[in-house]
Amino acid sequence: MSQTETERFRLMCRQFNWLAIFMVCSVGALLALMFVVSPVVFLTRGGPSAFTDLWLAEVIRALPQLFYLFAVWSIGSAMGQLAKGRLIQPVLAGALRRVGLALGFGGLLSVFGITNLLRLIKGGTGGWAYFDVSGMTLGMIGGALFLLGRVMEQADRVQAELDEMI
């Protein structure tokens, strides 16, 4: 890459980093407003007691979103490190592992965790698994990204050994 291409790449990485920060902060603020601020205001005004059960069920349904936001944060963090001039391979390997874990856990929670947690709250009604194709897809992609991150880390170690031999 030429010097101008490298600078352009770093500029795009900085922009993506700020986009990820904006997304995580704005969506995180909306989630906090929906699940923390609004219920507190509602309960202080003397809302019905059935509201707490409904609120708890909605919080459980929103749990995978936290994992997905962490995945976006991890990608933005990696882009920020690349913008500062860090080497691509170690940054990418770590980011792949973190994003893979976040997407994998979010997908697993979406398919298996939410339904079973709601079964506990609602007294045993509902199925054991939720046929959520998007959650299954994200879980599988997350597992693949995690494995690719491990392969990249191992390739980096092998490259370091080869460099020492030369």
C-alpha positions as semicolon CSV with decimal commas, in nm:
position;residue;x (nm);y (nm);z (nm)
1;M;0,000;0,000;0,000
2;S;0,120;0,346;-0,077
3;Q;0,136;0,616;0,189
4;T;-0,186;0,782;0,070
5;E;-0,373;0,450;0,064
6;T;-0,253;0,374;0,416
7;E;-0,368;0,714;0,540
8;R;-0,704;0,672;0,367
9;F;-0,744;0,328;0,526
10;R;-0,664;0,471;0,869
11;L;-0,912;0,753;0,816
12;M;-1,186;0,504;0,729
13;C;-1,094;0,299;1,037
14;R;-1,125;0,611;1,256
15;Q;-1,461;0,692;1,100
16;F;-1,584;0,338;1,156
17;N;-1,460;0,352;1,514
18;W;-1,665;0,666;1,578
19;L;-1,966;0,513;1,402
20;A;-1,943;0,208;1,631
21;I;-1,912;0,433;1,938
22;F;-2,214;0,635;1,824
23;M;-2,418;0,321;1,760
24;V;-2,334;0,154;2,090
25;C;-2,394;0,472;2,291
26;S;-2,720;0,566;2,117
27;V;-2,868;0,215;2,120
28;G;-2,740;0,161;2,475
29;A;-2,905;0,485;2,583
30;L;-3,232;0,379;2,422
31;L;-3,215;0,041;2,596
32;A;-3,143;0,212;2,928
33;L;-3,436;0,446;2,870
34;M;-3,668;0,156;2,783
35;F;-3,564;-0,083;3,058
36;V;-3,442;0,138;3,343
37;V;-3,568;0,496;3,331
38;S;-3,917;0,438;3,197
39;P;-4,006;0,156;3,442
40;V;-3,875;0,357;3,739
41;V;-4,092;0,652;3,639
42;F;-4,390;0,422;3,581
43;L;-4,353;0,249;3,918
44;T;-4,306;0,574;4,111
45;R;-4,639;0,693;3,970
46;G;-4,808;0,383;4,113
47;G;-4,828;0,154;3,812
48;P;-4,996;-0,186;3,841
49;S;-4,804;-0,471;4,006
50;A;-4,841;-0,686;3,691
51;F;-4,607;-0,440;3,524
52;T;-4,301;-0,592;3,693
53;D;-4,365;-0,937;3,542
54;L;-4,409;-0,784;3,197
55;W;-4,098;-0,572;3,245
56;L;-3,888;-0,871;3,352
57;A;-4,002;-1,070;3,048
58;E;-3,908;-0,783;2,816
59;V;-3,566;-0,745;2,982
60;I;-3,501;-1,115;2,926
61;R;-3,603;-1,083;2,560
62;A;-3,359;-0,793;2,519
63;L;-3,056;-0,969;2,671
64;P;-2,905;-1,084;2,337
65;Q;-2,892;-0,720;2,230
66;L;-2,625;-0,657;2,492
67;F;-2,404;-0,926;2,336
68;Y;-2,462;-0,784;1,989
69;L;-2,370;-0,435;2,109
70;F;-2,051;-0,575;2,260
71;A;-1,971;-0,727;1,919
72;V;-2,014;-0,386;1,755
73;W;-1,801;-0,227;2,027
74;S;-1,527;-0,487;1,970
75;I;-1,524;-0,419;1,596
76;G;-1,508;-0,045;1,658
77;S;-1,226;-0,092;1,906
78;A;-1,030;-0,297;1,653
79;M;-1,082;-0,028;1,390
80;G;-0,958;0,231;1,639
81;Q;-0,644;0,027;1,702
82;L;-0,584;-0,009;1,328
83;A;-0,629;0,367;1,288
84;K;-0,349;0,416;1,540
85;G;-0,116;0,203;1,327
86;R;-0,121;-0,131;1,509
87;L;-0,049;-0,441;1,306
88;I;-0,352;-0,592;1,135
89;Q;-0,301;-0,959;1,217
90;P;-0,293;-0,946;1,600
91;V;-0,571;-0,686;1,611
92;L;-0,787;-0,884;1,372
93;A;-0,730;-1,215;1,553
94;G;-0,838;-1,071;1,888
95;A;-1,135;-0,890;1,735
96;L;-1,252;-1,205;1,558
97;R;-1,242;-1,399;1,883
98;R;-1,431;-1,134;2,082
99;V;-1,690;-1,074;1,810
100;G;-1,731;-1,448;1,762
101;L;-1,791;-1,507;2,131
102;A;-2,036;-1,218;2,155
103;L;-2,236;-1,328;1,850
104;G;-2,223;-1,692;1,958
105;F;-2,347;-1,624;2,310
106;G;-2,609;-1,381;2,183
107;G;-2,736;-1,639;1,936
108;L;-2,741;-1,917;2,194
109;L;-2,921;-1,696;2,441
110;S;-3,169;-1,595;2,172
111;V;-3,252;-1,954;2,076
112;F;-3,228;-2,142;2,408
113;G;-3,182;-1,901;2,698
114;I;-3,473;-1,666;2,650
115;T;-3,734;-1,937;2,610
116;N;-3,619;-2,129;2,915
117;L;-3,584;-1,818;3,133
118;L;-3,936;-1,715;3,032
119;R;-4,055;-2,068;3,118
120;L;-3,918;-2,018;3,469
121;I;-4,091;-1,684;3,510
122;K;-4,424;-1,783;3,358
123;G;-4,447;-2,112;3,543
124;G;-4,348;-2,367;3,282
125;T;-4,542;-2,255;2,976
126;G;-4,374;-2,240;2,638
127;G;-4,125;-2,448;2,443
128;W;-3,769;-2,552;2,516
129;A;-3,620;-2,375;2,213
130;Y;-3,730;-2,085;1,997
131;F;-3,695;-2,139;1,624
132;D;-3,516;-1,810;1,563
133;V;-3,331;-1,835;1,231
134;S;-3,150;-1,505;1,280
135;G;-3,031;-1,610;1,627
136;M;-2,917;-1,947;1,494
137;T;-2,735;-1,780;1,206
138;L;-2,561;-1,530;1,433
139;G;-2,462;-1,811;1,669
140;M;-2,309;-2,013;1,386
141;I;-2,130;-1,711;1,239
142;G;-2,003;-1,627;1,587
143;G;-1,863;-1,976;1,632
144;A;-1,693;-1,960;1,293
145;L;-1,542;-1,618;1,368
146;F;-1,411;-1,742;1,702
147;L;-1,244;-2,040;1,531
148;L;-1,098;-1,816;1,260
149;G;-0,956;-1,589;1,529
150;R;-0,786;-1,887;1,693
151;V;-0,643;-1,997;1,358
152;M;-0,510;-1,645;1,296
153;E;-0,346;-1,637;1,640
154;Q;-0,180;-1,971;1,574
155;A;-0,063;-1,852;1,231
156;D;0,085;-1,544;1,398
157;R;0,277;-1,764;1,644
158;V;0,405;-1,987;1,361
159;Q;0,510;-1,678;1,164
160;A;0,699;-1,549;1,467
161;E;0,882;-1,883;1,499
162;L;0,972;-1,875;1,131
163;D;1,096;-1,519;1,161
164;E;1,323;-1,623;1,449
165;M;1,475;-1,898;1,234
166;I;1,570;-1,655;0,961
